[in-house]
Short mmCIF file of C-alpha atoms and ligand atoms in Angstrom, two decimals:
data_model
loop_
_atom_site.label_atom_id
_atom_site.label_comp_id
_atom_site.label_asym_id
_atom_site.label_seq_id
_atom_site.Cartn_x
_atom_site.Cartn_y
_atom_site.Cartn_z
CA MET A 1 -40.23 47.03 -87.03
CA ALA A 2 -43.66 47.87 -85.76
CA GLU A 3 -45.59 44.70 -84.21
CA ASN A 4 -48.78 46.23 -84.67
CA PHE A 5 -49.70 48.85 -87.46
CA THR A 6 -52.75 50.35 -88.89
CA ALA A 7 -54.35 49.36 -92.47
CA PHE A 8 -57.67 50.38 -94.07
CA VAL A 9 -59.73 47.15 -94.54
CA ILE A 10 -63.13 46.42 -96.45
CA GLU A 11 -64.66 43.70 -94.61
CA ASP A 12 -67.94 41.82 -95.27
CA VAL A 13 -70.67 43.27 -92.92
CA GLY A 14 -74.08 41.65 -93.19
CA GLY A 15 -73.34 40.86 -97.01
CA LYS A 16 -72.20 44.21 -97.76
CA PRO A 17 -68.40 45.71 -98.27
CA LYS A 18 -67.70 48.02 -95.36
CA GLY A 19 -64.37 49.85 -94.78
CA GLY A 20 -62.74 50.76 -91.63
CA PHE A 21 -59.36 51.26 -89.75
CA THR A 22 -57.85 48.13 -88.41
CA THR A 23 -54.78 46.88 -86.54
CA LEU A 24 -52.84 44.12 -88.66
CA THR A 25 -49.57 42.65 -87.55
CA LEU A 26 -47.14 41.07 -90.19
CA ALA A 27 -48.50 37.74 -89.85
CA ASP A 28 -51.81 38.74 -91.26
CA LEU A 29 -50.05 39.80 -94.52
CA PRO A 30 -50.25 37.74 -97.69
CA ASP A 31 -47.39 35.14 -98.19
CA ASN A 32 -45.62 37.23 -100.93
CA ASP A 33 -41.88 37.52 -101.39
CA VAL A 34 -41.14 41.08 -100.75
CA LEU A 35 -41.97 43.16 -97.64
CA VAL A 36 -42.55 46.86 -98.32
CA GLU A 37 -42.74 49.58 -95.40
CA VAL A 38 -45.25 51.83 -97.12
CA ALA A 39 -44.71 55.72 -97.09
CA CYS A 40 -47.33 56.93 -99.31
CA SER A 41 -50.63 55.89 -101.04
CA THR A 42 -52.89 57.83 -103.27
CA LEU A 43 -56.78 58.38 -103.70
CA ASN A 44 -58.30 57.73 -106.83
CA TYR A 45 -62.22 57.65 -107.92
CA LYS A 46 -61.78 53.98 -107.67
CA ASP A 47 -60.51 54.23 -104.11
CA GLY A 48 -63.34 56.56 -103.19
CA LEU A 49 -65.84 53.54 -104.14
CA ALA A 50 -63.84 51.15 -102.30
CA VAL A 51 -63.18 53.28 -99.16
CA SER A 52 -66.90 54.55 -98.90
CA GLY A 53 -68.57 51.20 -99.57
CA LYS A 54 -70.33 52.66 -102.66
CA GLY A 55 -68.86 50.33 -105.13
CA ARG A 56 -67.61 46.67 -104.98
CA ILE A 57 -64.09 47.04 -106.02
CA ALA A 58 -62.88 44.41 -103.77
CA ARG A 59 -63.74 40.97 -105.35
CA LYS A 60 -62.42 39.01 -102.12
CA LEU A 61 -62.73 40.23 -98.38
CA PRO A 62 -61.12 41.03 -96.19
CA MET A 63 -59.33 43.32 -98.52
CA VAL A 64 -56.69 46.08 -97.71
CA ALA A 65 -57.80 48.89 -99.96
CA GLY A 66 -55.58 51.36 -102.07
CA ILE A 67 -54.52 50.50 -105.61
CA ASP A 68 -51.22 52.68 -105.19
CA LEU A 69 -48.23 52.56 -103.01
CA ALA A 70 -44.73 53.91 -102.73
CA GLY A 71 -42.15 52.59 -99.94
CA THR A 72 -38.77 50.80 -99.22
CA VAL A 73 -38.20 47.03 -99.63
CA VAL A 74 -37.68 45.57 -95.73
CA GLU A 75 -37.38 41.94 -96.54
CA SER A 76 -37.09 40.03 -99.79
CA ARG A 77 -37.07 36.35 -100.81
CA SER A 78 -36.51 37.51 -104.39
CA PRO A 79 -32.98 38.10 -105.96
CA ALA A 80 -34.82 41.12 -107.82
CA TRP A 81 -35.06 43.13 -104.59
CA LYS A 82 -33.25 43.97 -101.48
CA PRO A 83 -33.86 45.70 -98.16
CA GLY A 84 -33.39 49.52 -98.87
CA ASP A 85 -34.68 49.31 -102.34
CA LYS A 86 -37.20 52.28 -103.07
CA VAL A 87 -40.28 51.05 -105.17
CA VAL A 88 -43.80 51.71 -106.43
CA ALA A 89 -46.47 49.37 -107.24
CA ASN A 90 -49.58 50.37 -109.39
CA GLY A 91 -52.46 48.17 -110.36
CA TRP A 92 -51.83 44.51 -110.80
CA GLY A 93 -55.23 44.02 -108.83
CA LEU A 94 -53.98 45.80 -106.06
CA SER A 95 -57.32 46.56 -103.79
CA GLU A 96 -59.45 44.32 -106.09
CA THR A 97 -58.10 40.77 -105.61
CA GLN A 98 -54.57 41.60 -103.94
CA TRP A 99 -54.40 43.38 -100.54
CA GLY A 100 -53.38 47.02 -101.48
CA GLY A 101 -51.47 50.28 -100.32
CA TYR A 102 -53.38 51.90 -97.38
CA THR A 103 -51.23 50.12 -94.84
CA ARG A 104 -47.87 50.72 -93.04
CA PHE A 105 -46.63 47.31 -94.36
CA GLN A 106 -47.63 45.13 -97.26
CA ARG A 107 -46.28 41.92 -98.77
CA LEU A 108 -45.77 41.96 -102.71
CA LYS A 109 -44.77 39.68 -105.24
CA ALA A 110 -41.67 40.80 -106.81
CA GLU A 111 -42.75 41.17 -110.30
CA TRP A 112 -45.25 43.94 -109.04
CA LEU A 113 -42.81 46.44 -107.95
CA THR A 114 -41.06 48.92 -110.08
CA ARG A 115 -38.02 50.65 -109.04
CA LEU A 116 -38.65 54.24 -107.81
CA PRO A 117 -36.36 56.55 -110.01
CA ASP A 118 -34.01 58.53 -107.42
CA ALA A 119 -35.40 61.80 -108.87
CA PHE A 120 -38.66 61.23 -107.10
CA SER A 121 -39.48 61.15 -103.29
CA PHE A 122 -42.37 59.07 -102.30
CA GLU A 123 -44.90 61.95 -102.18
CA GLU A 124 -43.86 62.72 -105.65
CA ALA A 125 -44.22 59.30 -106.68
CA MET A 126 -47.76 59.02 -105.20
CA GLY A 127 -48.32 62.65 -106.58
CA ILE A 128 -48.00 60.93 -110.38
CA GLY A 129 -49.52 57.82 -109.17
CA THR A 130 -51.65 55.56 -111.43
CA ALA A 131 -52.90 58.69 -113.50
CA GLY A 132 -49.43 60.14 -114.22
CA TYR A 133 -48.07 56.78 -115.06
CA THR A 134 -50.91 55.98 -117.40
CA ALA A 135 -50.14 59.27 -118.98
CA ALA A 136 -46.40 58.47 -119.69
CA LEU A 137 -47.56 54.78 -120.87
CA CYS A 138 -50.02 56.65 -123.24
CA VAL A 139 -46.88 59.00 -124.64
CA ASP A 140 -44.77 55.86 -124.93
CA ALA A 141 -47.49 54.16 -127.03
CA LEU A 142 -47.61 57.05 -129.38
CA GLU A 143 -43.85 57.48 -129.77
CA ARG A 144 -43.64 53.27 -130.33
CA TRP A 145 -45.84 53.81 -132.88
CA GLY A 146 -44.00 56.20 -134.55
CA ALA A 147 -47.17 58.76 -134.95
CA ILE A 148 -45.90 61.83 -133.51
CA ARG A 149 -42.92 63.63 -133.94
CA PRO A 150 -41.12 67.01 -132.08
CA GLY A 151 -42.13 70.16 -134.25
CA GLY A 152 -44.65 68.02 -136.47
CA LYS A 153 -48.58 68.42 -136.43
CA GLU A 154 -50.25 69.24 -133.38
CA VAL A 155 -51.06 66.20 -130.40
CA LEU A 156 -54.27 66.60 -129.06
CA VAL A 157 -55.05 65.84 -125.19
CA THR A 158 -58.57 65.20 -124.17
CA GLY A 159 -59.85 65.73 -120.50
CA ALA A 160 -56.57 67.86 -120.27
CA ALA A 161 -57.43 69.31 -116.78
CA GLY A 162 -57.62 65.92 -115.20
CA GLY A 163 -54.87 63.70 -113.68
CA VAL A 164 -53.95 61.66 -116.89
CA GLY A 165 -54.63 64.70 -118.73
CA SER A 166 -52.58 67.06 -117.30
CA ILE A 167 -49.31 64.92 -117.00
CA ALA A 168 -49.79 63.85 -120.40
CA VAL A 169 -49.57 67.71 -121.53
CA ALA A 170 -46.49 68.09 -119.44
CA LEU A 171 -44.75 65.07 -120.82
CA LEU A 172 -45.58 65.87 -124.61
CA ALA A 173 -44.71 69.38 -124.41
CA LYS A 174 -41.29 68.79 -122.66
CA ARG A 175 -40.61 66.41 -125.81
CA GLY A 176 -41.27 69.43 -128.44
CA TYR A 177 -44.50 68.26 -129.82
CA PRO A 178 -47.05 71.29 -130.10
CA VAL A 179 -49.95 70.28 -127.46
CA VAL A 180 -53.43 71.29 -127.86
CA ALA A 181 -55.69 70.82 -124.78
CA SER A 182 -59.15 69.86 -124.46
CA THR A 183 -60.70 70.99 -121.53
CA GLY A 184 -64.10 72.06 -120.41
CA ARG A 185 -62.76 74.34 -117.71
CA PRO A 186 -61.57 77.56 -119.02
CA GLU A 187 -60.46 78.39 -115.68
CA THR A 188 -57.55 75.81 -116.06
CA HIS A 189 -56.06 77.53 -119.03
CA ASP A 190 -53.27 79.41 -117.30
CA TYR A 191 -52.26 76.13 -115.59
CA LEU A 192 -52.35 74.10 -118.50
CA ARG A 193 -50.31 76.65 -120.61
CA GLY A 194 -47.78 76.54 -117.53
CA LEU A 195 -47.65 72.70 -118.18
CA GLY A 196 -46.72 73.52 -122.02
CA ALA A 197 -50.07 73.68 -123.96
CA SER A 198 -49.92 75.80 -127.04
CA ASP A 199 -53.47 75.96 -127.55
CA PHE A 200 -56.96 75.04 -126.51
CA ILE A 201 -60.15 73.18 -127.89
CA ASP A 202 -63.60 73.35 -125.75
CA ARG A 203 -64.37 70.01 -124.70
CA ALA A 204 -68.14 70.65 -126.04
CA ALA A 205 -66.58 70.80 -129.36
CA LEU A 206 -65.31 67.45 -129.32
CA LEU A 207 -68.71 66.14 -127.64
CA GLU A 208 -70.78 67.03 -130.83
CA LYS A 209 -71.44 64.42 -133.25
CA GLY A 210 -69.21 65.21 -136.66
CA ALA A 211 -68.37 63.58 -140.00
CA PRO A 212 -66.58 60.25 -140.13
CA LEU A 213 -63.68 61.85 -141.85
CA GLN A 214 -63.04 65.26 -140.60
CA LYS A 215 -60.19 67.94 -141.32
CA GLU A 216 -56.80 66.12 -140.49
CA ARG A 217 -55.66 68.42 -137.62
CA TRP A 218 -53.55 65.90 -135.17
CA ALA A 219 -50.70 63.82 -135.68
CA GLY A 220 -51.74 61.89 -132.50
CA GLY A 221 -53.59 62.19 -129.10
CA VAL A 222 -54.20 60.91 -125.33
CA ASP A 223 -57.76 60.40 -125.01
CA SER A 224 -59.12 59.86 -121.33
CA VAL A 225 -62.71 60.89 -122.34
CA GLY A 226 -63.78 58.18 -124.87
CA GLY A 227 -67.30 58.32 -126.57
CA GLN A 228 -67.88 60.79 -129.03
CA THR A 229 -64.61 62.73 -127.89
CA LEU A 230 -62.50 59.74 -129.03
CA VAL A 231 -64.28 59.36 -132.18
CA ASN A 232 -63.91 62.88 -133.03
CA ALA A 233 -60.39 62.62 -132.28
CA LEU A 234 -60.08 59.56 -134.42
CA SER A 235 -61.94 61.58 -137.02
CA GLN A 236 -59.56 64.51 -137.12
CA THR A 237 -56.32 62.53 -136.98
CA ALA A 238 -53.75 62.87 -139.94
CA TRP A 239 -53.17 59.79 -142.27
CA GLY A 240 -50.93 57.35 -140.17
CA GLY A 241 -51.25 58.92 -136.94
CA ALA A 242 -52.54 57.48 -133.63
CA ILE A 243 -54.51 57.94 -130.57
CA ALA A 244 -53.60 56.69 -127.33
CA ALA A 245 -57.10 55.81 -125.46
CA CYS A 246 -56.70 54.99 -121.57
CA GLY A 247 -59.97 56.43 -119.91
CA LEU A 248 -63.86 56.60 -120.27
CA ALA A 249 -64.27 59.62 -117.97
CA GLY A 250 -67.17 60.99 -120.69
CA SER A 251 -68.24 57.58 -121.96
CA SER A 252 -67.30 53.94 -122.53
CA ASP A 253 -69.09 53.86 -125.88
CA LEU A 254 -67.09 54.04 -129.13
CA PRO A 255 -69.70 55.20 -131.75
CA GLY A 256 -67.68 55.69 -134.84
CA THR A 257 -67.09 54.14 -138.21
CA VAL A 258 -63.99 52.08 -139.53
CA LEU A 259 -63.16 55.08 -141.89
CA PRO A 260 -60.32 56.92 -140.17
CA HIS A 261 -58.74 53.34 -139.79
CA ILE A 262 -59.16 51.94 -143.36
CA LEU A 263 -58.84 55.39 -145.53
CA ARG A 264 -56.28 57.25 -143.31
CA SER A 265 -54.33 54.40 -141.52
CA VAL A 266 -55.46 55.78 -138.17
CA ALA A 267 -54.42 53.59 -134.95
CA LEU A 268 -56.53 53.39 -131.94
CA LEU A 269 -53.87 52.47 -129.34
CA GLY A 270 -55.58 51.00 -126.13
CA VAL A 271 -53.48 51.77 -123.05
CA ASP A 272 -54.08 49.59 -119.84
CA SER A 273 -52.02 50.46 -116.72
CA VAL A 274 -53.25 47.47 -114.42
CA MET A 275 -51.59 44.56 -116.34
CA ALA A 276 -48.44 46.48 -118.08
CA PRO A 277 -45.41 44.37 -117.84
CA PRO A 278 -42.53 45.46 -115.92
CA ASP A 279 -40.55 46.70 -118.95
CA ARG A 280 -43.24 49.10 -120.01
CA ARG A 281 -43.54 50.24 -116.26
CA ASP A 282 -39.89 50.81 -116.18
CA ALA A 283 -39.82 52.75 -119.51
CA ALA A 284 -42.93 55.18 -118.03
CA TRP A 285 -41.01 55.74 -114.95
CA THR A 286 -37.99 56.65 -116.77
CA ARG A 287 -39.74 59.03 -118.94
CA LEU A 288 -41.49 60.80 -115.99
CA ALA A 289 -38.03 61.22 -114.10
CA ARG A 290 -36.49 62.67 -117.46
CA ASP A 291 -39.40 64.83 -118.49
CA LEU A 292 -41.65 65.76 -115.64
CA ASP A 293 -40.96 69.11 -114.23
CA ARG A 294 -40.53 68.64 -110.52
CA SER A 295 -42.01 72.39 -109.66
CA ALA A 296 -45.04 71.71 -112.03
CA LEU A 297 -45.70 68.32 -110.11
CA LYS A 298 -45.83 69.81 -106.81
CA THR A 299 -48.61 72.08 -108.03
CA MET A 300 -50.68 69.02 -109.08
CA TYR A 301 -51.04 67.26 -105.80
CA GLU A 302 -51.85 67.91 -101.89
CA VAL A 303 -50.72 65.42 -99.10
CA GLN A 304 -53.21 64.31 -96.56
CA PRO A 305 -52.89 62.13 -93.26
CA PHE A 306 -54.23 58.45 -93.19
CA ASP A 307 -57.03 58.95 -90.93
CA ALA A 308 -58.54 61.78 -93.37
CA LEU A 309 -59.23 58.76 -95.80
CA PRO A 310 -62.91 58.11 -95.17
CA GLU A 311 -63.62 61.85 -95.41
CA LEU A 312 -61.43 62.31 -98.66
CA ALA A 313 -63.26 59.31 -99.98
CA THR A 314 -66.84 60.98 -99.86
CA LYS A 315 -65.17 64.11 -101.30
CA ILE A 316 -63.82 62.39 -104.36
CA LEU A 317 -67.12 60.96 -105.10
CA ALA A 318 -69.14 64.24 -104.84
CA GLY A 319 -66.29 65.69 -107.19
CA ASN A 320 -65.09 68.01 -104.73
CA ILE A 321 -61.44 67.13 -105.08
CA ARG A 322 -59.03 69.41 -106.99
CA GLY A 323 -56.03 67.93 -108.40
CA ARG A 324 -54.58 64.66 -106.99
CA VAL A 325 -54.41 63.26 -103.45
CA VAL A 326 -51.34 61.82 -101.69
CA VAL A 327 -52.42 59.79 -98.59
CA ASP A 328 -49.40 59.67 -95.95
CA VAL A 329 -49.89 56.57 -94.40
CA THR A 330 -47.32 57.55 -91.68
CA ARG A 331 -49.40 60.03 -89.88
N1 NAP B 401 -56.44 52.38 -118.46
C1 NAP B 401 -56.03 52.62 -117.47
O1 NAP B 401 -55.41 51.85 -116.90
C2 NAP B 401 -56.26 53.84 -116.49
C3 NAP B 401 -55.54 54.52 -115.66
C4 NAP B 401 -55.85 55.27 -114.85
C5 NAP B 401 -57.05 56.06 -115.47
N2 NAP B 401 -57.96 55.71 -116.27
C6 NAP B 401 -59.21 56.41 -116.79
O2 NAP B 401 -58.62 57.45 -117.20
C7 NAP B 401 -60.08 58.44 -117.02
C8 NAP B 401 -59.21 59.65 -116.45
O3 NAP B 401 -58.66 59.53 -114.99
P1 NAP B 401 -58.29 60.66 -114.41
O4 NAP B 401 -57.42 60.15 -113.15
O5 NAP B 401 -57.50 61.59 -115.30
O6 NAP B 401 -59.92 61.44 -114.18
P2 NAP B 401 -59.88 62.80 -113.52
O7 NAP B 401 -58.69 63.43 -112.90
O8 NAP B 401 -61.29 62.93 -112.97
O9 NAP B 401 -60.11 63.65 -114.97
C9 NAP B 401 -61.00 63.32 -115.85
C10 NAP B 401 -61.01 64.43 -116.95
O10 NAP B 401 -61.78 64.13 -118.00
C11 NAP B 401 -62.84 65.22 -118.28
N3 NAP B 401 -64.09 64.97 -118.11
C12 NAP B 401 -64.88 64.30 -117.01
N4 NAP B 401 -66.13 64.11 -117.37
C13 NAP B 401 -66.20 64.47 -118.78
C14 NAP B 401 -67.35 64.35 -119.72
N5 NAP B 401 -68.81 63.97 -119.11
N6 NAP B 401 -66.96 64.64 -121.12
C15 NAP B 401 -66.08 65.18 -121.35
N7 NAP B 401 -64.80 65.21 -120.81
C16 NAP B 401 -64.96 64.81 -119.38
C17 NAP B 401 -62.43 66.29 -117.44
O11 NAP B 401 -61.62 67.12 -117.89
P3 NAP B 401 -61.51 68.71 -118.11
O12 NAP B 401 -61.83 69.10 -116.66
O13 NAP B 401 -60.22 69.19 -118.59
O14 NAP B 401 -62.66 68.94 -119.02
C18 NAP B 401 -61.60 65.80 -116.14
O15 NAP B 401 -60.85 66.51 -115.58
C19 NAP B 401 -61.10 57.71 -116.18
O16 NAP B 401 -61.73 57.16 -117.05
C20 NAP B 401 -60.03 56.63 -115.65
O17 NAP B 401 -60.77 55.29 -115.20
C21 NAP B 401 -57.70 54.49 -116.98
#
C-alpha cells in the first residue's frame, strides 16, 4: 500500500477556503472503521464550487473534497465489510463535514458504504454518481407510492437532458412507463429518444404560470427543476398520482396551491440522496444494475485524470461540461 498519496484538500488560507493537491499519509485520514482504496470519483456542480473556492461547501477545514467515491475495501474493523469488497459512497456529508473522494485512500464509516453491484465497473458507478443514484431513488419513490404503472398514463421527467433527468428517463422507460421528457434543448431529443423517451415537452411550456388544476396528463413524474415547473407538473398530475421532487435547477420556490393535493390526492414526494438510509441505497443501486443499459450509460460520461480537476471545476461552473465527468484518481 502506498505510504504517501495525493489528495485534493481545501484549506483555510487567510480566512478563505483554497483548494490544492496535497500529499497525505494513512495516518492523516479520519479514524473511521473502513479503509477504502479509491479508484474513481466524479465532478458535480457542488464539487466545482468546493474545488474552485467559489463556494463554501466544506463546513470544517482542512477538508478532502469530492462528494462521491468508488473503490475497494483494504482494511475493515466492521463485520459488515472485508478486504476486497467493492463499494460506493455518495452523500453523508462527504466534502462538507466528512472527508470525501478526491484521494487515493479514504477511511469511512461502515454505514456510509453501499455494495457496488457486480454489473458495474468503478468508472460506470461514478458515471452514474449522485445524479443517477438520485434518479433511481425518485423512481423507487414513485413505485412505492403506487402512482405509476407500466403501460398506464404518461410519466413526466423535467430537466430531462441533465444528469438526474437522463437516467430517470432511461430507468422509467426500461420498466415500461411511457416517458415524456421536458427539455430546453431540442438537440438532445435523439439522445433522449435513444434512452426511451416517447414524447417531448418544451421546458418553456412548463415555466409559464398556469391554472392550479390543469388537464390531468401525468400518472407521475420526476422533477429536478423546482419552481413553476414543479407547480405545473403537480397541477397536471392525475388523481392519486405523485411527483418525486429532488432538485432546484430552475428555482427553489414552490409558488403553487394546495388544490392538486386536496382535490386530486396528488402527492409531492421529496427525495434527498444525502441522508438516504442504507436499504434505500441498496434498492436504488439494485435498480440501476437491473434497468440501466450499459451502452447508454457509456454515452453519458467522460473520464478525466485527477490533475485536470481544477480546470474541470472552472468549466462546470461556467456551464461548459457536457454530460457527467468521472475523475480517475489513479492517474
Ligand atoms: N435531492 C438530492 O439529493 C439531489 C441529488 C442530486 C442532484 N440534486 C439536484 O437536482 C438538480 C439536477 O441535478 P443534475 O445533476 O441533473 O444537474 P444538471 O445535469 O445540471 O441538469 C439540470 C437540468 O435542469 C434543466 N434546467 C437547468 N436550468 C433550468 C432552468 N432555469 N429552468 C428549467 N430547467 C432548467 C436542464 O435540463 P434541459 O437541458 O433538459 O432543459 C438541465 O440539464 C440540481 O438542482 C441538483 O442540485 C439533488
